[in-house]
mmCIF file of C-alpha atoms in Angstrom:
data_model
loop_
_atom_site.group_PDB
_atom_site.id
_atom_site.type_symbol
_atom_site.label_atom_id
_atom_site.label_comp_id
_atom_site.label_asym_id
_atom_site.label_seq_id
_atom_site.Cartn_x
_atom_site.Cartn_y
_atom_site.Cartn_z
ATOM 1 C CA UNK U 1 -5.159 -10.213 17.693
ATOM 2 C CA UNK U 2 -6.606 -13.747 18.255
ATOM 3 C CA UNK U 3 -7.531 -16.156 15.874
ATOM 4 C CA UNK U 4 -10.849 -16.314 15.939
ATOM 5 C CA UNK U 5 -10.205 -12.123 14.866
ATOM 6 C CA UNK U 6 -12.603 -10.460 17.343
ATOM 7 C CA UNK U 7 -11.564 -6.443 16.762
ATOM 8 C CA UNK U 8 -10.932 -5.311 20.581
ATOM 9 C CA UNK U 9 -13.109 -2.277 21.392
ATOM 10 C CA UNK U 10 -9.482 -0.320 20.858
ATOM 11 C CA UNK U 11 -9.311 -2.101 17.070
ATOM 12 C CA UNK U 12 -13.702 -0.715 16.630
ATOM 13 C CA UNK U 13 -12.220 2.762 18.321
ATOM 14 C CA UNK U 14 -9.797 2.989 15.945
ATOM 15 C CA UNK U 15 -11.822 1.928 13.377
ATOM 16 C CA UNK U 16 -14.878 4.575 14.283
ATOM 17 C CA UNK U 17 -12.172 7.192 13.920
ATOM 18 C CA UNK U 18 -10.819 6.959 10.932
ATOM 19 C CA UNK U 19 -14.244 6.445 9.226
ATOM 20 C CA UNK U 20 -15.362 9.574 10.786
ATOM 21 C CA UNK U 21 -12.138 11.135 9.615
ATOM 22 C CA UNK U 22 -12.403 9.642 5.983
ATOM 23 C CA UNK U 23 -16.269 10.428 5.682
ATOM 24 C CA UNK U 24 -15.827 14.011 6.842
ATOM 25 C CA UNK U 25 -12.931 14.987 5.340
ATOM 26 C CA UNK U 26 -11.813 12.948 2.430
ATOM 27 C CA UNK U 27 -14.721 10.947 0.420
ATOM 28 C CA UNK U 28 -16.053 14.895 -0.398
ATOM 29 C CA UNK U 29 -12.622 15.768 -2.817
ATOM 30 C CA UNK U 30 -11.753 12.244 -4.032
ATOM 31 C CA UNK U 31 -13.362 13.003 -6.874
ATOM 32 C CA UNK U 32 -11.677 15.690 -8.222
ATOM 33 C CA UNK U 33 -8.065 14.268 -7.136
ATOM 34 C CA UNK U 34 -8.876 11.411 -9.640
ATOM 35 C CA UNK U 35 -10.788 13.807 -12.515
ATOM 36 C CA UNK U 36 -7.393 16.440 -11.871
ATOM 37 C CA UNK U 37 -4.595 13.939 -10.777
ATOM 38 C CA UNK U 38 -3.575 15.726 -7.700
ATOM 39 C CA UNK U 39 -1.867 15.285 -4.615
ATOM 40 C CA UNK U 40 -5.052 14.712 -1.792
ATOM 41 C CA UNK U 41 -3.322 18.285 0.367
ATOM 42 C CA UNK U 42 -6.768 17.542 2.166
ATOM 43 C CA UNK U 43 -6.557 14.564 2.891
ATOM 44 C CA UNK U 44 -3.084 14.614 3.971
ATOM 45 C CA UNK U 45 -3.499 17.252 6.072
ATOM 46 C CA UNK U 46 -6.604 15.413 8.073
ATOM 47 C CA UNK U 47 -4.210 12.676 8.432
ATOM 48 C CA UNK U 48 -2.000 13.857 9.500
ATOM 49 C CA UNK U 49 -3.868 16.114 12.511
ATOM 50 C CA UNK U 50 -6.058 12.783 13.421
ATOM 51 C CA UNK U 51 -2.203 11.315 13.862
ATOM 52 C CA UNK U 52 -3.282 8.141 10.567
ATOM 53 C CA UNK U 53 -0.592 8.883 8.296
ATOM 54 C CA UNK U 54 1.806 6.905 9.582
ATOM 55 C CA UNK U 55 0.598 4.808 12.530
ATOM 56 C CA UNK U 56 3.170 2.456 12.642
ATOM 57 C CA UNK U 57 5.563 4.498 14.105
ATOM 58 C CA UNK U 58 6.501 3.706 17.193
ATOM 59 C CA UNK U 59 5.773 5.608 20.793
ATOM 60 C CA UNK U 60 9.303 5.995 21.135
ATOM 61 C CA UNK U 61 10.064 8.114 18.205
ATOM 62 C CA UNK U 62 6.855 9.942 18.436
ATOM 63 C CA UNK U 63 4.145 8.092 16.608
ATOM 64 C CA UNK U 64 1.263 6.177 17.477
ATOM 65 C CA UNK U 65 2.267 3.299 18.057
ATOM 66 C CA UNK U 66 0.114 1.508 16.296
ATOM 67 C CA UNK U 67 0.151 -2.330 15.840
ATOM 68 C CA UNK U 68 -0.205 -3.963 12.471
ATOM 69 C CA UNK U 69 -4.373 -4.513 12.675
ATOM 70 C CA UNK U 70 -4.520 -0.879 13.269
ATOM 71 C CA UNK U 71 -2.504 0.065 10.936
ATOM 72 C CA UNK U 72 -4.205 -2.071 8.767
ATOM 73 C CA UNK U 73 -7.352 -0.496 9.800
ATOM 74 C CA UNK U 74 -6.428 2.809 9.352
ATOM 75 C CA UNK U 75 -6.055 1.678 5.776
ATOM 76 C CA UNK U 76 -8.821 -0.437 4.716
ATOM 77 C CA UNK U 77 -11.365 2.825 6.331
ATOM 78 C CA UNK U 78 -9.221 5.277 4.012
ATOM 79 C CA UNK U 79 -9.129 2.953 1.296
ATOM 80 C CA UNK U 80 -12.997 2.381 1.324
ATOM 81 C CA UNK U 81 -13.180 6.502 -0.007
ATOM 82 C CA UNK U 82 -9.934 7.436 -1.629
ATOM 83 C CA UNK U 83 -7.693 4.751 -2.597
ATOM 84 C CA UNK U 84 -5.079 7.261 -3.170
ATOM 85 C CA UNK U 85 -5.095 8.716 0.158
ATOM 86 C CA UNK U 86 -4.778 5.539 1.965
ATOM 87 C CA UNK U 87 -1.099 5.190 0.018
ATOM 88 C CA UNK U 88 -0.194 7.883 2.709
ATOM 89 C CA UNK U 89 -0.415 6.051 5.604
ATOM 90 C CA UNK U 90 0.864 2.799 3.293
ATOM 91 C CA UNK U 91 3.564 4.052 1.419
ATOM 92 C CA UNK U 92 5.099 5.851 4.395
ATOM 93 C CA UNK U 93 4.910 1.861 6.423
ATOM 94 C CA UNK U 94 6.380 0.410 3.244
ATOM 95 C CA UNK U 95 9.805 3.406 2.485
ATOM 96 C CA UNK U 96 10.424 2.811 6.831
ATOM 97 C CA UNK U 97 9.785 -0.556 7.460
ATOM 98 C CA UNK U 98 13.454 -1.515 6.280
ATOM 99 C CA UNK U 99 14.276 1.248 9.204
ATOM 100 C CA UNK U 100 12.399 -0.437 11.622
ATOM 101 C CA UNK U 101 13.470 -3.627 10.322
ATOM 102 C CA UNK U 102 17.520 -3.543 10.065
ATOM 103 C CA UNK U 103 18.257 0.166 11.148
ATOM 104 C CA UNK U 104 20.444 1.169 14.312
ATOM 105 C CA UNK U 105 19.257 3.308 16.598
ATOM 106 C CA UNK U 106 20.319 6.955 15.236
ATOM 107 C CA UNK U 107 18.973 6.072 11.858
ATOM 108 C CA UNK U 108 15.752 5.425 13.703
ATOM 109 C CA UNK U 109 15.770 8.414 15.931
ATOM 110 C CA UNK U 110 16.451 10.725 13.080
ATOM 111 C CA UNK U 111 14.210 9.670 10.838
ATOM 112 C CA UNK U 112 11.122 8.498 12.820
ATOM 113 C CA UNK U 113 10.378 11.116 14.656
ATOM 114 C CA UNK U 114 10.790 13.089 11.312
ATOM 115 C CA UNK U 115 8.081 10.803 9.630
ATOM 116 C CA UNK U 116 6.024 10.752 13.020
ATOM 117 C CA UNK U 117 5.475 14.639 12.269
ATOM 118 C CA UNK U 118 4.560 14.662 8.451
ATOM 119 C CA UNK U 119 7.819 14.247 6.464
ATOM 120 C CA UNK U 120 6.685 11.213 3.915
ATOM 121 C CA UNK U 121 8.994 8.338 3.337
ATOM 122 C CA UNK U 122 9.105 6.462 0.065
ATOM 123 C CA UNK U 123 10.205 3.211 -1.128
ATOM 124 C CA UNK U 124 13.056 2.795 -4.162
ATOM 125 C CA UNK U 125 13.408 -0.391 -5.178
ATOM 126 C CA UNK U 126 12.055 -1.274 -8.874
ATOM 127 C CA UNK U 127 14.061 -0.213 -11.392
ATOM 128 C CA UNK U 128 13.451 -0.501 -15.321
ATOM 129 C CA UNK U 129 14.986 -3.693 -15.872
ATOM 130 C CA UNK U 130 13.610 -4.324 -11.946
ATOM 131 C CA UNK U 131 9.829 -5.143 -11.729
ATOM 132 C CA UNK U 132 9.068 -8.899 -10.546
ATOM 133 C CA UNK U 133 12.661 -9.644 -11.067
ATOM 134 C CA UNK U 134 13.721 -7.460 -8.048
ATOM 135 C CA UNK U 135 17.426 -8.964 -7.635
ATOM 136 C CA UNK U 136 18.082 -7.574 -10.911
ATOM 137 C CA UNK U 137 18.971 -4.264 -9.777
ATOM 138 C CA UNK U 138 21.427 -1.924 -11.539
ATOM 139 C CA UNK U 139 21.807 1.150 -9.048
ATOM 140 C CA UNK U 140 24.895 1.205 -7.458
ATOM 141 C CA UNK U 141 26.686 2.558 -4.408
ATOM 142 C CA UNK U 142 30.032 3.101 -4.232
ATOM 143 C CA UNK U 143 32.153 3.876 -1.445
ATOM 144 C CA UNK U 144 34.262 6.921 -1.677
ATOM 145 C CA UNK U 145 36.024 7.625 1.753
ATOM 146 C CA UNK U 146 33.494 7.911 5.049
ATOM 147 C CA UNK U 147 30.228 8.374 2.403
ATOM 148 C CA UNK U 148 28.293 6.616 -0.716
ATOM 149 C CA UNK U 149 27.687 7.329 -3.676
ATOM 150 C CA UNK U 150 24.903 6.638 -5.368
ATOM 151 C CA UNK U 151 23.586 6.305 -9.405
ATOM 152 C CA UNK U 152 21.085 4.979 -10.827
ATOM 153 C CA UNK U 153 16.843 5.607 -12.105
ATOM 154 C CA UNK U 154 14.108 4.226 -9.562
ATOM 155 C CA UNK U 155 10.788 3.707 -11.589
ATOM 156 C CA UNK U 156 7.235 3.181 -10.294
ATOM 157 C CA UNK U 157 8.122 5.252 -6.943
ATOM 158 C CA UNK U 158 4.860 5.480 -5.584
ATOM 159 C CA UNK U 159 4.256 9.347 -3.855
ATOM 160 C CA UNK U 160 8.056 10.217 -5.686
ATOM 161 C CA UNK U 161 7.847 13.982 -5.208
ATOM 162 C CA UNK U 162 5.838 14.350 -2.355
ATOM 163 C CA UNK U 163 8.265 11.909 0.162
ATOM 164 C CA UNK U 164 10.996 13.826 1.876
ATOM 165 C CA UNK U 165 12.715 10.614 2.515
ATOM 166 C CA UNK U 166 13.799 7.180 0.358
ATOM 167 C CA UNK U 167 14.908 3.499 1.007
ATOM 168 C CA UNK U 168 16.498 2.803 -1.737
ATOM 169 C CA UNK U 169 18.494 -0.040 -2.740
ATOM 170 C CA UNK U 170 21.560 -0.076 -4.333
ATOM 171 C CA UNK U 171 24.492 -2.983 -5.192
ATOM 172 C CA UNK U 172 27.443 -2.260 -3.409
ATOM 173 C CA UNK U 173 29.421 -5.381 -4.426
ATOM 174 C CA UNK U 174 27.807 -6.533 -8.166
ATOM 175 C CA UNK U 175 30.087 -10.171 -7.570
ATOM 176 C CA UNK U 176 27.557 -11.689 -4.575
ATOM 177 C CA UNK U 177 24.314 -11.051 -5.968
ATOM 178 C CA UNK U 178 21.672 -10.153 -3.986
ATOM 179 C CA UNK U 179 23.858 -10.248 -0.880
ATOM 180 C CA UNK U 180 25.625 -7.560 -2.853
ATOM 181 C CA UNK U 181 22.878 -5.299 -2.309
ATOM 182 C CA UNK U 182 22.646 -2.790 -0.024
ATOM 183 C CA UNK U 183 19.789 -0.405 1.638
ATOM 184 C CA UNK U 184 20.052 3.849 1.977
ATOM 185 C CA UNK U 185 17.990 6.341 3.399
ATOM 186 C CA UNK U 186 18.211 8.856 0.658
ATOM 187 C CA UNK U 187 16.353 12.482 0.597
ATOM 188 C CA UNK U 188 14.620 14.756 -1.209
ATOM 189 C CA UNK U 189 16.866 17.588 -0.878
ATOM 190 C CA UNK U 190 20.373 15.572 -1.269
ATOM 191 C CA UNK U 191 22.478 17.227 -4.057
ATOM 192 C CA UNK U 192 21.617 15.110 -7.525
ATOM 193 C CA UNK U 193 18.055 14.323 -6.543
ATOM 194 C CA UNK U 194 15.424 14.761 -9.050
ATOM 195 C CA UNK U 195 12.321 13.069 -10.515
ATOM 196 C CA UNK U 196 10.150 12.519 -13.693
ATOM 197 C CA UNK U 197 7.257 13.481 -14.924
ATOM 198 C CA UNK U 198 4.162 11.416 -13.262
ATOM 199 C CA UNK U 199 3.165 8.696 -14.911
ATOM 200 C CA UNK U 200 -0.611 8.718 -16.571
ATOM 201 C CA UNK U 201 -2.427 5.800 -14.638
ATOM 202 C CA UNK U 202 -5.781 4.441 -14.663
ATOM 203 C CA UNK U 203 -6.338 4.733 -11.340
ATOM 204 C CA UNK U 204 -4.702 6.181 -8.174
ATOM 205 C CA UNK U 205 -4.450 9.154 -9.902
ATOM 206 C CA UNK U 206 -3.928 11.086 -6.522
ATOM 207 C CA UNK U 207 -0.413 9.333 -5.903
ATOM 208 C CA UNK U 208 2.058 10.840 -7.389
ATOM 209 C CA UNK U 209 3.840 7.495 -9.844
ATOM 210 C CA UNK U 210 7.809 8.669 -10.761
ATOM 211 C CA UNK U 211 10.884 7.812 -11.473
ATOM 212 C CA UNK U 212 13.758 9.009 -9.068
ATOM 213 C CA UNK U 213 16.995 9.987 -10.780
ATOM 214 C CA UNK U 214 19.867 9.221 -8.411
ATOM 215 C CA UNK U 215 23.172 11.785 -10.393
ATOM 216 C CA UNK U 216 26.139 11.094 -8.145
ATOM 217 C CA UNK U 217 24.246 10.954 -4.768
ATOM 218 C CA UNK U 218 26.476 11.634 -2.245
ATOM 219 C CA UNK U 219 25.140 10.813 1.387
ATOM 220 C CA UNK U 220 27.302 10.220 4.718
ATOM 221 C CA UNK U 221 28.059 6.849 5.721
ATOM 222 C CA UNK U 222 25.624 6.393 8.344
ATOM 223 C CA UNK U 223 22.716 6.094 6.235
ATOM 224 C CA UNK U 224 23.046 2.249 5.048
ATOM 225 C CA UNK U 225 20.253 0.378 6.655
ATOM 226 C CA UNK U 226 22.125 -2.344 8.966
ATOM 227 C CA UNK U 227 25.185 -3.895 7.415
ATOM 228 C CA UNK U 228 26.154 -4.171 3.621
ATOM 229 C CA UNK U 229 25.334 -6.749 2.162
ATOM 230 C CA UNK U 230 21.752 -7.023 4.095
ATOM 231 C CA UNK U 231 19.854 -4.967 1.975
ATOM 232 C CA UNK U 232 17.754 -7.368 -0.184
ATOM 233 C CA UNK U 233 16.803 -9.638 2.376
ATOM 234 C CA UNK U 234 15.566 -7.015 4.295
ATOM 235 C CA UNK U 235 13.907 -5.319 1.453
ATOM 236 C CA UNK U 236 11.841 -8.478 1.244
ATOM 237 C CA UNK U 237 11.438 -8.982 5.220
ATOM 238 C CA UNK U 238 9.511 -5.702 3.948
ATOM 239 C CA UNK U 239 7.196 -6.694 1.313
ATOM 240 C CA UNK U 240 5.955 -9.775 3.577
ATOM 241 C CA UNK U 241 4.896 -7.327 6.056
ATOM 242 C CA UNK U 242 3.652 -4.549 3.741
ATOM 243 C CA UNK U 243 1.428 -7.550 0.688
ATOM 244 C CA UNK U 244 -0.758 -6.843 4.240
ATOM 245 C CA UNK U 245 -1.545 -3.010 3.520
ATOM 246 C CA UNK U 246 -2.224 -3.571 -0.211
ATOM 247 C CA UNK U 247 -4.768 -6.391 1.018
ATOM 248 C CA UNK U 248 -5.836 -3.380 3.353
ATOM 249 C CA UNK U 249 -5.979 -0.951 0.586
ATOM 250 C CA UNK U 250 -8.288 -4.092 -1.641
ATOM 251 C CA UNK U 251 -10.575 -4.930 1.311
ATOM 252 C CA UNK U 252 -11.155 -0.764 1.606
ATOM 253 C CA UNK U 253 -11.978 0.057 -1.824
ATOM 254 C CA UNK U 254 -14.715 -3.029 -2.045
ATOM 255 C CA UNK U 255 -16.469 -2.650 0.677
ATOM 256 C CA UNK U 256 -16.800 1.336 -0.535
ATOM 257 C CA UNK U 257 -17.867 0.067 -3.928
ATOM 258 C CA UNK U 258 -20.576 -2.295 -2.268
ATOM 259 C CA UNK U 259 -21.772 -0.008 -0.139
ATOM 260 C CA UNK U 260 -22.645 2.038 -2.677
ATOM 261 C CA UNK U 261 -24.212 -0.733 -4.701
ATOM 262 C CA UNK U 262 -26.599 -1.478 -2.039
ATOM 263 C CA UNK U 263 -27.643 2.109 -1.404
ATOM 264 C CA UNK U 264 -28.136 2.167 -5.263
ATOM 265 C CA UNK U 265 -30.377 -1.154 -5.643
ATOM 266 C CA UNK U 266 -32.347 -0.190 -3.274
ATOM 267 C CA UNK U 267 -33.320 3.045 -5.103
ATOM 268 C CA UNK U 268 -33.909 2.325 -8.520
ATOM 269 C CA UNK U 269 -36.373 1.397 -9.785
ATOM 270 C CA UNK U 270 -37.548 -1.028 -13.005
ATOM 271 C CA UNK U 271 -40.397 -2.711 -14.016
ATOM 272 C CA UNK U 272 -42.430 -1.587 -11.575
ATOM 273 C CA UNK U 273 -39.565 -2.763 -9.156
ATOM 274 C CA UNK U 274 -36.572 -1.678 -7.327
ATOM 275 C CA UNK U 275 -34.013 -3.240 -8.408
ATOM 276 C CA UNK U 276 -32.644 -5.352 -5.554
ATOM 277 C CA UNK U 277 -35.851 -7.447 -6.150
ATOM 278 C CA UNK U 278 -34.606 -9.194 -8.671
ATOM 279 C CA UNK U 279 -32.934 -12.400 -7.533
ATOM 280 C CA UNK U 280 -30.089 -12.288 -9.949
ATOM 281 C CA UNK U 281 -29.027 -9.156 -8.838
ATOM 282 C CA UNK U 282 -29.339 -10.680 -4.987
ATOM 283 C CA UNK U 283 -27.268 -13.513 -5.734
ATOM 284 C CA UNK U 284 -24.161 -11.196 -7.585
ATOM 285 C CA UNK U 285 -24.500 -8.541 -4.378
ATOM 286 C CA UNK U 286 -24.484 -12.156 -1.865
ATOM 287 C CA UNK U 287 -21.286 -12.978 -4.273
ATOM 288 C CA UNK U 288 -19.808 -9.523 -3.340
ATOM 289 C CA UNK U 289 -20.282 -9.571 0.723
ATOM 290 C CA UNK U 290 -19.156 -13.447 0.719
ATOM 291 C CA UNK U 291 -15.817 -12.692 -1.061
ATOM 292 C CA UNK U 292 -15.306 -9.292 0.974
ATOM 293 C CA UNK U 293 -15.533 -11.200 4.600
ATOM 294 C CA UNK U 294 -13.425 -13.772 3.345
ATOM 295 C CA UNK U 295 -10.652 -11.381 2.719
ATOM 296 C CA UNK U 296 -11.047 -8.912 5.694
ATOM 297 C CA UNK U 297 -10.709 -12.267 7.242
ATOM 298 C CA UNK U 298 -7.166 -13.787 5.670
ATOM 299 C CA UNK U 299 -6.183 -9.773 5.708
ATOM 300 C CA UNK U 300 -6.718 -9.810 9.956
ATOM 301 C CA UNK U 301 -5.071 -13.268 10.658
ATOM 302 C CA UNK U 302 -2.037 -11.753 8.212
ATOM 303 C CA UNK U 303 -1.919 -9.261 10.590
ATOM 304 C CA UNK U 304 -2.355 -10.904 13.637
ATOM 305 C CA UNK U 305 0.616 -13.157 11.791
ATOM 306 C CA UNK U 306 2.707 -9.870 10.476
ATOM 307 C CA UNK U 307 2.882 -8.002 14.454
ATOM 308 C CA UNK U 308 3.984 -12.060 15.733
ATOM 309 C CA UNK U 309 6.551 -11.971 13.150
ATOM 310 C CA UNK U 310 5.122 -15.777 12.448
ATOM 311 C CA UNK U 311 7.483 -18.400 10.332
ATOM 312 C CA UNK U 312 4.304 -18.770 7.704
ATOM 313 C CA UNK U 313 3.601 -14.456 7.424
ATOM 314 C CA UNK U 314 5.182 -14.807 4.181
ATOM 315 C CA UNK U 315 2.439 -17.055 3.087
ATOM 316 C CA UNK U 316 -0.514 -15.606 4.789
ATOM 317 C CA UNK U 317 1.312 -11.672 3.236
ATOM 318 C CA UNK U 318 1.282 -13.012 0.090
ATOM 319 C CA UNK U 319 -2.286 -15.127 0.065
ATOM 320 C CA UNK U 320 -3.955 -11.794 1.965
ATOM 321 C CA UNK U 321 -3.127 -9.829 -1.076
ATOM 322 C CA UNK U 322 -3.581 -12.177 -4.301
ATOM 323 C CA UNK U 323 -7.261 -13.214 -2.772
ATOM 324 C CA UNK U 324 -7.997 -9.514 -1.891
ATOM 325 C CA UNK U 325 -6.687 -7.517 -3.933
ATOM 326 C CA UNK U 326 -8.484 -10.445 -6.945
ATOM 327 C CA UNK U 327 -11.651 -9.591 -4.829
ATOM 328 C CA UNK U 328 -11.338 -5.660 -4.902
ATOM 329 C CA UNK U 329 -11.097 -6.493 -9.158
ATOM 330 C CA UNK U 330 -14.029 -8.483 -9.270
ATOM 331 C CA UNK U 331 -16.606 -6.406 -6.762
ATOM 332 C CA UNK U 332 -16.232 -3.447 -8.005
ATOM 333 C CA UNK U 333 -16.556 -5.155 -11.160
ATOM 334 C CA UNK U 334 -19.475 -5.549 -9.894
ATOM 335 C CA UNK U 335 -21.023 -2.550 -8.436
ATOM 336 C CA UNK U 336 -20.214 -0.915 -12.494
ATOM 337 C CA UNK U 337 -22.526 -3.962 -13.326
ATOM 338 C CA UNK U 338 -25.405 -3.217 -10.973
ATOM 339 C CA UNK U 339 -25.068 1.203 -11.547
ATOM 340 C CA UNK U 340 -25.702 -0.194 -15.403
ATOM 341 C CA UNK U 341 -25.099 2.901 -17.977
ATOM 342 C CA UNK U 342 -24.604 4.848 -15.206
ATOM 343 C CA UNK U 343 -22.077 3.107 -12.877
ATOM 344 C CA UNK U 344 -19.630 3.798 -16.886
ATOM 345 C CA UNK U 345 -20.129 7.605 -16.161
ATOM 346 C CA UNK U 346 -17.612 9.786 -13.924
ATOM 347 C CA UNK U 347 -20.717 10.701 -11.780
ATOM 348 C CA UNK U 348 -21.215 7.919 -9.942
ATOM 349 C CA UNK U 349 -17.640 6.588 -7.732
ATOM 350 C CA UNK U 350 -18.014 3.335 -9.014
ATOM 351 C CA UNK U 351 -15.900 3.229 -12.379
ATOM 352 C CA UNK U 352 -13.322 5.121 -10.030
ATOM 353 C CA UNK U 353 -13.652 2.744 -7.435
ATOM 354 C CA UNK U 354 -12.380 -0.054 -10.058
ATOM 355 C CA UNK U 355 -9.811 1.619 -11.382
ATOM 356 C CA UNK U 356 -7.929 1.710 -8.676
ATOM 357 C CA UNK U 357 -8.903 -1.326 -7.700
ATOM 358 C CA UNK U 358 -6.605 -2.927 -10.456
ATOM 359 C CA UNK U 359 -3.152 -2.084 -8.809
ATOM 360 C CA UNK U 360 -3.993 -3.592 -6.550
ATOM 361 C CA UNK U 361 -3.141 -6.768 -8.412
ATOM 362 C CA UNK U 362 -0.262 -4.940 -9.860
ATOM 363 C CA UNK U 363 2.035 -3.220 -7.082
ATOM 364 C CA UNK U 364 4.293 -5.251 -4.421
ATOM 365 C CA UNK U 365 4.352 -8.140 -6.114
ATOM 366 C CA UNK U 366 1.852 -8.901 -9.150
ATOM 367 C CA UNK U 367 -0.412 -11.037 -8.273
ATOM 368 C CA UNK U 368 1.017 -14.225 -9.952
ATOM 369 C CA UNK U 369 4.341 -13.509 -8.537
ATOM 370 C CA UNK U 370 2.385 -14.570 -5.615
ATOM 371 C CA UNK U 371 0.903 -17.719 -6.575
ATOM 372 C CA UNK U 372 4.697 -18.146 -6.945
ATOM 373 C CA UNK U 373 5.239 -17.154 -3.255
ATOM 374 C CA UNK U 374 2.888 -19.386 -1.889
ATOM 375 C CA UNK U 375 3.287 -22.211 -3.754
ATOM 376 C CA UNK U 376 7.845 -22.102 -2.798
ATOM 377 C CA UNK U 377 6.060 -21.966 1.188
ATOM 378 C CA UNK U 378 3.968 -25.010 0.344
ATOM 379 C CA UNK U 379 6.638 -26.899 -0.650
ATOM 380 C CA UNK U 380 9.167 -25.996 1.545
ATOM 381 C CA UNK U 381 6.343 -27.002 4.384
ATOM 382 C CA UNK U 382 5.394 -23.266 6.160
ATOM 383 C CA UNK U 383 2.620 -22.478 6.565
ATOM 384 C CA UNK U 384 0.144 -22.902 9.588
ATOM 385 C CA UNK U 385 -2.870 -24.688 10.538
ATOM 386 C CA UNK U 386 -5.178 -22.594 11.754
#
């Protein structure tokens, strides 16, 4: 991707293909998924059939081999019709990226190939006492011969219970702080793994969020990701990349809300005129479109840095996530306003979009945390000039 942010023909084709799948096979079920807080089976099947469920998996392991920008386009277009469904490829990347960053070849071959064939992958970093303070891990992993035994509780785990595999962060040496944290692959079928009840959430109701309980879970020693003590560093590197996918979600839901609002204001009449003719509403629409496009370009710029592994990715990933999610919250709220009383009902999709947009300001690091990250990067002099 160039710094001119012009999509190649291949990337344009990917956008068109994902949009076709999203509109035909995901959008018709989005309201029902939300209303019944159920797993989006239709979306999961459609994405798997089209190889959009985990597009980032390299071709060497049976995946589509999509680059960072292509993955962003997939997530953006799905989120445009249903944010819950967009969490399928987003969470699969989040959960498996630590393997791609630090796992040995056998671990990659085993789990990435199974992910490519449809077995989901979740990410277990957060705990009851380790949210924004991610280093405050309590889950422990203790050696037992050639194996590891894990005990602890992970909280706010997206797609928990649906995914087959989990990247789990655990303390292996409590005296070394973050350098005493390691990462492991845990399977849903491992003895001692169980799940809490699904959280009752404001939005993204089609993506189950549950606690993951690890009760004397014994796993083989070769399921450690990278050398012992490198788990926290791998986890932070992972978030640098995957915050860009949250930005893509935010851009997608904002665009979906604007699209719907544009159609509505050109049909709705008041005082003998289409409400689209009123200048006050035109100003709102202009601001919505302007901010979405700014968020989109920042997200694509961050995706390019993710693909290249640029030194300023940390800044750009945080900036894209914070700006795009703040934009999504404002745009979806404005879309509800444009629909008036109708926007406040579940008969129209913009109220769902507003509820779904809120989480993008919170997960993978709150936007307050993103600003801390950006400030530290600026003070360290790590920011490129375009």
